[in-house]
């Protein structure tokens, strides 16, 4: 999340009068970099893999968010073993691939919630057996229920 202050620094840094004044630009860039260094990641970000094998597995998850293919199918898709896929996810994401999948589902759900789609419909679309199972996962990750997120 970008504060109003940071937003204004970014906009001002892009203005032609600042770009033309190199000293002013560098001073603003220093403030901008300092402020960026103090940002905390929001809960709506999703790390994307660098390793091609992990990227193939993640692409499968993103293309079919309502289906949980399981590690066996994902490792086959990635052309590697389950153990290697597990290790790659931990190395790149700092969490398991199942946690990453849950985060991806949250990112899929948020626009639907904002658009006013019923929680039960979203839960069904994302492959949850019950709306309460989806709501519990959403609350664990986002800190609020899907209904309160809107």
Coordinates of N, CA, C and O in Angstrom, one line a residue:
X1 N 0.8 -1.2 0.0 CA 0.0 0.0 0.0 C 0.9 1.2 0.0 O 1.8 1.3 0.8
X2 N 0.6 2.2 -0.8 CA 1.3 3.4 -1.0 C 0.6 4.5 -0.3 O -0.6 4.8 -0.5
X3 N 1.4 5.2 0.6 CA 0.8 6.3 1.3 C 0.6 7.5 0.4 O 1.1 7.6 -0.7
X4 N -0.3 8.5 0.8 CA -0.5 9.7 0.0 C 0.8 10.4 -0.2 O 1.1 10.9 -1.3
X5 N 1.7 10.5 0.8 CA 2.9 11.1 0.7 C 3.8 10.5 -0.4 O 4.3 11.2 -1.3
X6 N 3.9 9.1 -0.4 CA 4.7 8.4 -1.3 C 4.1 8.6 -2.7 O 4.9 8.8 -3.7
X7 N 2.8 8.5 -2.8 CA 2.2 8.7 -4.2 C 2.6 10.1 -4.7 O 2.9 10.2 -5.9
X8 N 2.5 11.1 -3.9 CA 2.9 12.5 -4.4 C 4.3 12.6 -4.8 O 4.7 13.3 -5.8
X9 N 5.2 11.9 -4.1 CA 6.6 11.9 -4.4 C 6.8 11.3 -5.8 O 7.6 11.8 -6.6
X10 N 6.1 10.1 -6.0 CA 6.2 9.4 -7.3 C 5.8 10.3 -8.4 O 6.4 10.5 -9.4
X11 N 4.6 10.9 -8.2 CA 4.0 11.8 -9.3 C 4.9 13.0 -9.5 O 5.2 13.3 -10.7
X12 N 5.4 13.6 -8.5 CA 6.3 14.8 -8.7 C 7.6 14.4 -9.4 O 8.1 15.1 -10.2
X13 N 8.1 13.2 -9.0 CA 9.4 12.7 -9.7 C 9.2 12.5 -11.1 O 10.2 12.6 -11.9
X14 N 8.0 12.3 -11.6 CA 7.7 12.0 -13.0 C 7.4 13.3 -13.8 O 7.3 13.3 -15.0
X15 N 7.3 14.4 -13.1 CA 6.9 15.7 -13.7 C 8.1 16.2 -14.5 O 9.3 16.0 -14.1
X16 N 7.9 16.8 -15.6 CA 8.9 17.3 -16.5 C 9.9 18.3 -15.8 O 11.1 18.2 -16.0
X17 N 9.3 19.2 -15.0 CA 10.2 20.2 -14.3 C 11.2 19.5 -13.4 O 12.3 20.0 -13.3
X18 N 10.8 18.4 -12.8 CA 11.8 17.7 -11.9 C 12.8 16.9 -12.7 O 13.9 16.9 -12.4
X19 N 12.3 16.3 -13.8 CA 13.2 15.5 -14.6 C 14.2 16.4 -15.2 O 15.4 16.0 -15.4
X20 N 13.9 17.6 -15.6 CA 14.8 18.5 -16.2 C 15.9 19.1 -15.2 O 16.9 19.5 -15.6
X21 N 15.5 19.1 -13.9 CA 16.4 19.6 -12.9 C 17.1 18.3 -12.2 O 16.5 17.8 -11.2
X22 N 18.3 18.0 -12.6 CA 18.9 16.7 -12.2 C 19.1 16.7 -10.7 O 18.9 15.6 -10.1
X23 N 19.6 17.8 -10.1 CA 19.8 17.8 -8.7 C 18.5 17.5 -7.9 O 18.5 16.8 -6.9
X24 N 17.5 18.2 -8.3 CA 16.2 18.0 -7.6 C 15.7 16.6 -7.8 O 15.1 16.0 -6.9
X25 N 15.8 16.1 -9.0 CA 15.4 14.7 -9.3 C 16.1 13.7 -8.4 O 15.5 12.8 -7.8
X26 N 17.4 13.9 -8.2 CA 18.2 13.0 -7.4 C 17.8 13.1 -5.9 O 17.8 12.1 -5.2
X27 N 17.5 14.3 -5.5 CA 17.1 14.5 -4.1 C 15.7 13.8 -3.8 O 15.5 13.1 -2.9
X28 N 14.8 14.0 -4.8 CA 13.5 13.3 -4.7 C 13.7 11.8 -4.8 O 13.0 11.0 -4.1
X29 N 14.5 11.3 -5.7 CA 14.8 9.9 -5.8 C 15.3 9.3 -4.5 O 14.9 8.2 -4.1
X30 N 16.1 10.0 -3.8 CA 16.6 9.6 -2.5 C 15.5 9.4 -1.5 O 15.5 8.4 -0.8
X31 N 14.6 10.4 -1.4 CA 13.5 10.3 -0.5 C 12.6 9.2 -0.9 O 12.1 8.4 -0.1
X32 N 12.4 9.0 -2.2 CA 11.5 8.0 -2.7 C 12.1 6.6 -2.3 O 11.4 5.7 -1.8
X33 N 13.4 6.4 -2.5 CA 14.0 5.1 -2.2 C 14.0 4.9 -0.7 O 13.7 3.7 -0.2
X34 N 14.1 5.9 0.1 CA 14.1 5.8 1.5 C 12.6 5.4 2.0 O 12.5 4.5 2.8
X35 N 11.6 6.0 1.4 CA 10.2 5.7 1.7 C 9.9 4.2 1.3 O 9.2 3.5 2.0
X36 N 10.4 3.9 0.1 CA 10.1 2.5 -0.4 C 10.7 1.5 0.5 O 10.1 0.4 0.7
X37 N 11.8 1.8 1.1 CA 12.5 0.8 2.0 C 11.7 0.6 3.3 O 12.0 -0.4 3.9
X38 N 10.8 1.5 3.6 CA 10.0 1.3 4.8 C 8.6 0.8 4.6 O 7.8 0.7 5.5
X39 N 8.3 0.4 3.4 CA 7.0 -0.1 3.1 C 6.9 -1.5 3.6 O 7.9 -2.3 3.6
X40 N 5.7 -1.9 4.1 CA 5.5 -3.3 4.5 C 4.7 -3.9 3.4 O 3.8 -3.3 2.8
X41 N 5.0 -5.2 3.0 CA 4.2 -5.9 2.0 C 2.8 -6.0 2.4 O 2.5 -6.2 3.5
X42 N 1.9 -5.7 1.4 CA 0.5 -5.9 1.7 C 0.1 -7.4 1.6 O 0.9 -8.2 1.1
X43 N -1.1 -7.7 2.1 CA -1.5 -9.1 2.0 C -2.0 -9.5 0.7 O -2.4 -10.7 0.5
X44 N -2.0 -8.6 -0.3 CA -2.5 -8.9 -1.6 C -1.4 -9.1 -2.6 O -1.6 -8.8 -3.8
X45 N -0.3 -9.5 -2.2 CA 0.8 -9.8 -3.1 C 1.0 -11.3 -3.2 O 0.7 -12.0 -2.3
X46 N 1.5 -11.7 -4.4 CA 1.8 -13.1 -4.6 C 3.1 -13.2 -5.3 O 3.3 -12.7 -6.4
X47 N 4.0 -13.8 -4.6 CA 5.4 -14.1 -5.2 C 5.2 -15.0 -6.4 O 4.5 -15.9 -6.4
X48 N 6.0 -14.6 -7.4 CA 6.0 -15.4 -8.6 C 7.3 -16.1 -8.8 O 8.4 -15.6 -8.5
X49 N 7.3 -17.4 -9.2 CA 8.5 -18.2 -9.2 C 9.5 -17.8 -10.3 O 9.1 -17.3 -11.4
X50 N 10.8 -18.0 -10.1 CA 11.8 -17.8 -11.1 C 12.2 -19.1 -11.7 O 12.3 -19.2 -13.0
X51 N 12.2 -20.2 -11.0 CA 12.6 -21.5 -11.5 C 11.5 -22.0 -12.5 O 10.3 -21.9 -12.2
X52 N 11.9 -22.4 -13.7 CA 11.0 -22.8 -14.7 C 10.0 -24.0 -14.3 O 8.9 -24.0 -14.6
X53 N 10.6 -24.9 -13.5 CA 9.8 -26.1 -13.1 C 8.7 -25.6 -12.1 O 7.5 -26.0 -12.3
X54 N 9.0 -24.8 -11.2 CA 8.1 -24.2 -10.3 C 7.1 -23.3 -11.0 O 5.9 -23.3 -10.7
X55 N 7.6 -22.6 -12.0 CA 6.7 -21.7 -12.7 C 5.6 -22.5 -13.5 O 4.4 -22.1 -13.6
X56 N 6.0 -23.7 -14.0 CA 5.0 -24.5 -14.7 C 3.9 -25.0 -13.7 O 2.7 -25.0 -14.0
X57 N 4.3 -25.4 -12.5 CA 3.3 -25.8 -11.5 C 2.4 -24.7 -11.1 O 1.2 -24.9 -11.0
X58 N 3.0 -23.5 -10.9 CA 2.2 -22.4 -10.5 C 1.3 -21.9 -11.6 O 0.1 -21.5 -11.3
X59 N 1.7 -22.0 -12.8 CA 0.8 -21.7 -13.9 C -0.4 -22.6 -14.0 O -1.5 -22.2 -14.3
X60 N -0.2 -23.9 -13.6 CA -1.3 -24.8 -13.6 C -2.3 -24.4 -12.5 O -3.5 -24.4 -12.7
X61 N -1.8 -24.0 -11.3 CA -2.6 -23.6 -10.2 C -3.4 -22.4 -10.6 O -4.6 -22.3 -10.4
X62 N -2.7 -21.4 -11.2 CA -3.4 -20.1 -11.6 C -4.4 -20.3 -12.7 O -5.4 -19.6 -12.8
X63 N -4.2 -21.3 -13.6 CA -5.1 -21.5 -14.7 C -6.4 -22.2 -14.3 O -7.4 -22.1 -15.0
X64 N -6.3 -22.9 -13.3 CA -7.5 -23.7 -12.8 C -7.6 -23.5 -11.3 O -7.4 -24.5 -10.5
X65 N -8.0 -22.3 -10.8 CA -8.0 -22.1 -9.4 C -9.0 -22.9 -8.6 O -8.8 -23.1 -7.4
X66 N -10.1 -23.4 -9.3 CA -11.1 -24.2 -8.6 C -10.7 -25.6 -8.4 O -11.5 -26.4 -7.9
X67 N -9.6 -26.0 -9.0 CA -9.2 -27.4 -8.9 C -7.9 -27.5 -8.2 O -6.9 -26.8 -8.5
X68 N -7.8 -28.4 -7.2 CA -6.6 -28.7 -6.5 C -6.0 -29.9 -7.1 O -6.4 -31.0 -6.7
X69 N -5.0 -29.8 -8.0 CA -4.5 -30.9 -8.7 C -3.6 -31.9 -7.8 O -3.4 -33.0 -8.2
X70 N -3.1 -31.4 -6.7 CA -2.3 -32.2 -5.8 C -0.8 -32.2 -6.3 O -0.5 -31.8 -7.4
X71 N 0.0 -32.5 -5.4 CA 1.5 -32.4 -5.6 C 1.9 -33.4 -6.7 O 2.8 -33.1 -7.5
X72 N 1.3 -34.5 -6.8 CA 1.7 -35.5 -7.8 C 1.5 -35.0 -9.2 O 2.4 -35.1 -10.0
X73 N 0.3 -34.4 -9.4 CA 0.0 -33.9 -10.7 C 0.8 -32.7 -11.0 O 1.3 -32.5 -12.2
X74 N 1.0 -31.8 -10.0 CA 1.8 -30.6 -10.2 C 3.3 -31.0 -10.5 O 3.9 -30.3 -11.4
X75 N 3.8 -32.0 -9.8 CA 5.2 -32.3 -10.1 C 5.3 -32.9 -11.5 O 6.3 -32.7 -12.2
X76 N 4.3 -33.7 -11.9 CA 4.3 -34.2 -13.3 C 4.3 -33.1 -14.3 O 5.0 -33.1 -15.3
X77 N 3.4 -32.1 -14.1 CA 3.3 -30.9 -14.9 C 4.7 -30.2 -15.0 O 5.1 -29.7 -16.1
X78 N 5.4 -30.2 -13.9 CA 6.6 -29.4 -13.8 C 7.8 -30.3 -14.3 O 8.9 -29.7 -14.5
X79 N 7.6 -31.6 -14.5 CA 8.7 -32.4 -15.0 C 9.7 -32.6 -13.9 O 10.9 -32.7 -14.2
X80 N 9.3 -32.7 -12.7 CA 10.3 -32.9 -11.5 C 9.6 -33.8 -10.5 O 8.4 -34.1 -10.6
X81 N 10.3 -34.1 -9.4 CA 9.8 -34.9 -8.4 C 9.0 -34.0 -7.4 O 9.2 -32.8 -7.3
X82 N 8.1 -34.7 -6.6 CA 7.4 -33.9 -5.6 C 8.4 -33.3 -4.6 O 8.2 -32.1 -4.2
X83 N 9.4 -34.0 -4.2 CA 10.4 -33.5 -3.3 C 11.1 -32.3 -3.8 O 11.3 -31.3 -3.1
X84 N 11.5 -32.3 -5.1 CA 12.1 -31.1 -5.7 C 11.2 -30.0 -5.8 O 11.6 -28.8 -5.4
X85 N 10.0 -30.2 -6.2 CA 9.0 -29.1 -6.2 C 8.7 -28.5 -4.8 O 8.6 -27.3 -4.7
X86 N 8.7 -29.4 -3.8 CA 8.5 -28.9 -2.5 C 9.7 -28.0 -2.0 O 9.5 -26.9 -1.5
X87 N 10.9 -28.5 -2.4 CA 12.1 -27.7 -2.0 C 12.1 -26.4 -2.7 O 12.4 -25.3 -2.2
X88 N 11.8 -26.4 -4.0 CA 11.8 -25.2 -4.8 C 10.8 -24.1 -4.2 O 11.1 -23.0 -4.1
X89 N 9.6 -24.6 -3.9 CA 8.6 -23.7 -3.3 C 9.1 -23.1 -2.0 O 9.0 -21.8 -1.8
X90 N 9.7 -23.9 -1.1 CA 10.2 -23.4 0.1 C 11.4 -22.4 -0.1 O 11.5 -21.4 0.6
X91 N 12.2 -22.7 -1.1 CA 13.4 -21.8 -1.4 C 12.9 -20.5 -2.0 O 13.4 -19.4 -1.6
X92 N 11.9 -20.5 -2.9 CA 11.5 -19.3 -3.6 C 10.5 -18.5 -2.8 O 10.5 -17.3 -2.8
X93 N 9.5 -19.2 -2.2 CA 8.4 -18.5 -1.5 C 8.5 -18.4 0.0 O 7.8 -17.6 0.6
X94 N 9.4 -19.3 0.6 CA 9.4 -19.3 2.0 C 8.2 -20.0 2.7 O 8.0 -19.8 3.9
X95 N 7.5 -20.7 1.9 CA 6.3 -21.4 2.3 C 6.0 -22.6 1.4 O 6.7 -22.7 0.4
X96 N 5.1 -23.4 1.8 CA 4.8 -24.6 0.9 C 4.0 -24.1 -0.3 O 3.4 -23.0 -0.3
X97 N 3.9 -25.0 -1.3 CA 3.1 -24.7 -2.5 C 1.6 -24.6 -2.1 O 0.9 -23.8 -2.8
X98 N 1.2 -25.4 -1.2 CA -0.2 -25.3 -0.8 C -0.6 -23.9 -0.2 O -1.6 -23.4 -0.4
X99 N 0.3 -23.4 0.6 CA 0.1 -22.0 1.2 C 0.1 -21.0 0.0 O -0.7 -20.1 0.0
X100 N 1.0 -21.1 -0.9 CA 1.1 -20.2 -2.1 C -0.2 -20.3 -2.8 O -0.8 -19.3 -3.3
X101 N -0.8 -21.5 -3.0 CA -2.0 -21.7 -3.7 C -3.2 -21.0 -3.0 O -4.0 -20.4 -3.6
X102 N -3.2 -21.1 -1.7 CA -4.2 -20.4 -0.9 C -4.1 -18.9 -1.1 O -5.1 -18.2 -1.3
X103 N -2.9 -18.4 -1.2 CA -2.7 -16.9 -1.4 C -3.2 -16.6 -2.8 O -3.8 -15.5 -3.1
X104 N -3.0 -17.5 -3.8 CA -3.5 -17.3 -5.2 C -5.0 -17.3 -5.2 O -5.6 -16.4 -5.9
X105 N -5.6 -18.1 -4.4 CA -7.1 -18.2 -4.4 C -7.6 -16.9 -3.7 O -8.7 -16.4 -4.2
X106 N -6.9 -16.4 -2.7 CA -7.4 -15.1 -2.1 C -7.3 -14.0 -3.2 O -8.3 -13.2 -3.3
X107 N -6.3 -13.9 -4.0 CA -6.2 -12.9 -5.0 C -7.3 -13.1 -6.1 O -7.7 -12.1 -6.7
X108 N -7.7 -14.3 -6.3 CA -8.8 -14.6 -7.2 C -10.1 -14.1 -6.6 O -11.0 -13.6 -7.3
X109 N -10.3 -14.3 -5.3 CA -11.5 -14.0 -4.6 C -11.8 -12.5 -4.4 O -12.9 -12.1 -4.5
X110 N -10.7 -11.8 -4.2 CA -10.9 -10.4 -3.8 C -11.7 -9.5 -4.8 O -12.7 -8.9 -4.5
X111 N -11.4 -9.6 -6.1 CA -12.2 -8.8 -7.1 C -13.6 -9.3 -7.1 O -14.5 -8.5 -7.3
X112 N -13.9 -10.6 -6.9 CA -15.2 -11.1 -6.9 C -16.0 -10.5 -5.7 O -17.2 -10.2 -5.7
X113 N -15.3 -10.5 -4.5 CA -15.9 -9.9 -3.3 C -16.3 -8.4 -3.5 O -17.3 -8.0 -3.1
X114 N -15.3 -7.7 -4.1 CA -15.5 -6.3 -4.3 C -16.7 -6.0 -5.2 O -17.4 -5.1 -5.1
X115 N -16.8 -6.9 -6.2 CA -17.9 -6.8 -7.2 C -19.3 -7.2 -6.6 O -20.3 -7.1 -7.2
X116 N -19.3 -7.7 -5.3 CA -20.5 -8.1 -4.7 C -21.0 -9.5 -4.9 O -22.1 -9.8 -4.5
X117 N -20.1 -10.3 -5.5 CA -20.5 -11.7 -5.7 C -20.7 -12.4 -4.3 O -19.9 -12.2 -3.4
X118 N -21.7 -13.3 -4.2 CA -21.9 -13.9 -2.9 C -20.8 -14.8 -2.5 O -20.1 -15.5 -3.4
X119 N -20.5 -14.9 -1.2 CA -19.4 -15.7 -0.7 C -19.6 -17.2 -1.1 O -18.6 -17.8 -1.5
X120 N -20.8 -17.6 -1.0 CA -21.0 -19.0 -1.3 C -20.7 -19.3 -2.8 O -20.1 -20.4 -3.1
X121 N -21.0 -18.4 -3.7 CA -20.6 -18.6 -5.1 C -19.1 -18.6 -5.3 O -18.6 -19.4 -6.1
X122 N -18.4 -17.7 -4.6 CA -17.0 -17.6 -4.8 C -16.4 -18.9 -4.2 O -15.5 -19.5 -4.9
X123 N -16.8 -19.4 -3.1 CA -16.3 -20.6 -2.5 C -16.5 -21.8 -3.4 O -15.6 -22.6 -3.6
X124 N -17.6 -21.9 -4.0 CA -17.9 -22.9 -5.0 C -17.0 -22.8 -6.2 O -16.4 -23.8 -6.6
X125 N -16.8 -21.7 -6.8 CA -16.0 -21.4 -7.9 C -14.5 -21.8 -7.6 O -13.8 -22.3 -8.5
X126 N -14.1 -21.6 -6.4 CA -12.7 -21.9 -6.0 C -12.5 -23.3 -5.5 O -11.4 -23.6 -5.1
X127 N -13.6 -24.1 -5.5 CA -13.4 -25.5 -5.2 C -13.5 -25.8 -3.7 O -13.2 -27.0 -3.3
X128 N -14.0 -24.9 -2.9 CA -14.2 -25.2 -1.5 C -15.6 -26.0 -1.3 O -16.5 -25.7 -2.0
X129 N -15.5 -27.0 -0.4 CA -16.7 -27.8 -0.2 C -17.8 -27.0 0.4 O -19.0 -27.2 0.2
X130 N -17.5 -26.0 1.3 CA -18.5 -25.2 2.0 C -18.0 -23.7 2.0 O -16.8 -23.5 2.0
X131 N -18.9 -22.8 2.1 CA -18.6 -21.4 2.2 C -17.8 -21.1 3.5 O -16.9 -20.3 3.6
X132 N -18.1 -21.9 4.6 CA -17.4 -21.7 5.8 C -15.9 -22.1 5.8 O -15.1 -21.5 6.4
X133 N -15.6 -23.1 5.0 CA -14.2 -23.5 4.8 C -13.5 -22.4 4.1 O -12.3 -22.1 4.4
X134 N -14.1 -21.8 3.1 CA -13.5 -20.7 2.3 C -13.3 -19.5 3.3 O -12.2 -18.9 3.3
X135 N -14.3 -19.2 4.0 CA -14.3 -18.1 4.9 C -13.2 -18.2 6.0 O -12.5 -17.2 6.3
X136 N -13.0 -19.4 6.5 CA -11.9 -19.7 7.5 C -10.6 -19.5 6.9 O -9.7 -18.8 7.5
X137 N -10.3 -19.9 5.7 CA -9.1 -19.7 5.0 C -8.8 -18.2 4.7 O -7.8 -17.7 5.0
X138 N -9.9 -17.6 4.3 CA -9.8 -16.1 4.0 C -9.4 -15.4 5.2 O -8.6 -14.5 5.2
X139 N -10.1 -15.7 6.3 CA -9.9 -14.9 7.6 C -8.5 -15.2 8.1 O -7.8 -14.3 8.6
X140 N -8.0 -16.4 8.0 CA -6.7 -16.8 8.4 C -5.6 -15.9 7.7 O -4.7 -15.5 8.3
X141 N -5.8 -15.8 6.4 CA -4.8 -15.0 5.6 C -5.0 -13.5 5.7 O -4.0 -12.8 5.8
X142 N -6.2 -13.1 5.5 CA -6.5 -11.6 5.4 C -6.8 -11.0 6.8 O -6.8 -9.7 6.9
X143 N -7.1 -11.7 7.8 CA -7.4 -11.2 9.1 C -8.9 -10.7 9.3 O -9.2 -10.3 10.4
X144 N -9.7 -10.8 8.2 CA -11.1 -10.5 8.3 C -11.9 -11.5 7.5 O -11.3 -12.2 6.6
X145 N -13.2 -11.6 7.8 CA -14.0 -12.5 7.0 C -14.2 -12.0 5.6 O -14.1 -10.7 5.4
X146 N -14.6 -12.8 4.7 CA -14.9 -12.3 3.3 C -16.0 -11.2 3.3 O -15.9 -10.2 2.6
X147 N -17.0 -11.4 4.1 CA -18.1 -10.5 4.2 C -17.7 -9.1 4.8 O -18.2 -8.1 4.3
X148 N -16.7 -9.1 5.7 CA -16.2 -7.9 6.3 C -15.2 -7.2 5.4 O -14.9 -6.0 5.5
X149 N -14.6 -8.0 4.5 CA -13.6 -7.4 3.6 C -14.2 -6.4 2.6 O -13.6 -5.4 2.3
X150 N -15.4 -6.6 2.2 CA -16.1 -5.8 1.2 C -16.0 -4.4 1.6 O -15.9 -3.4 1.0

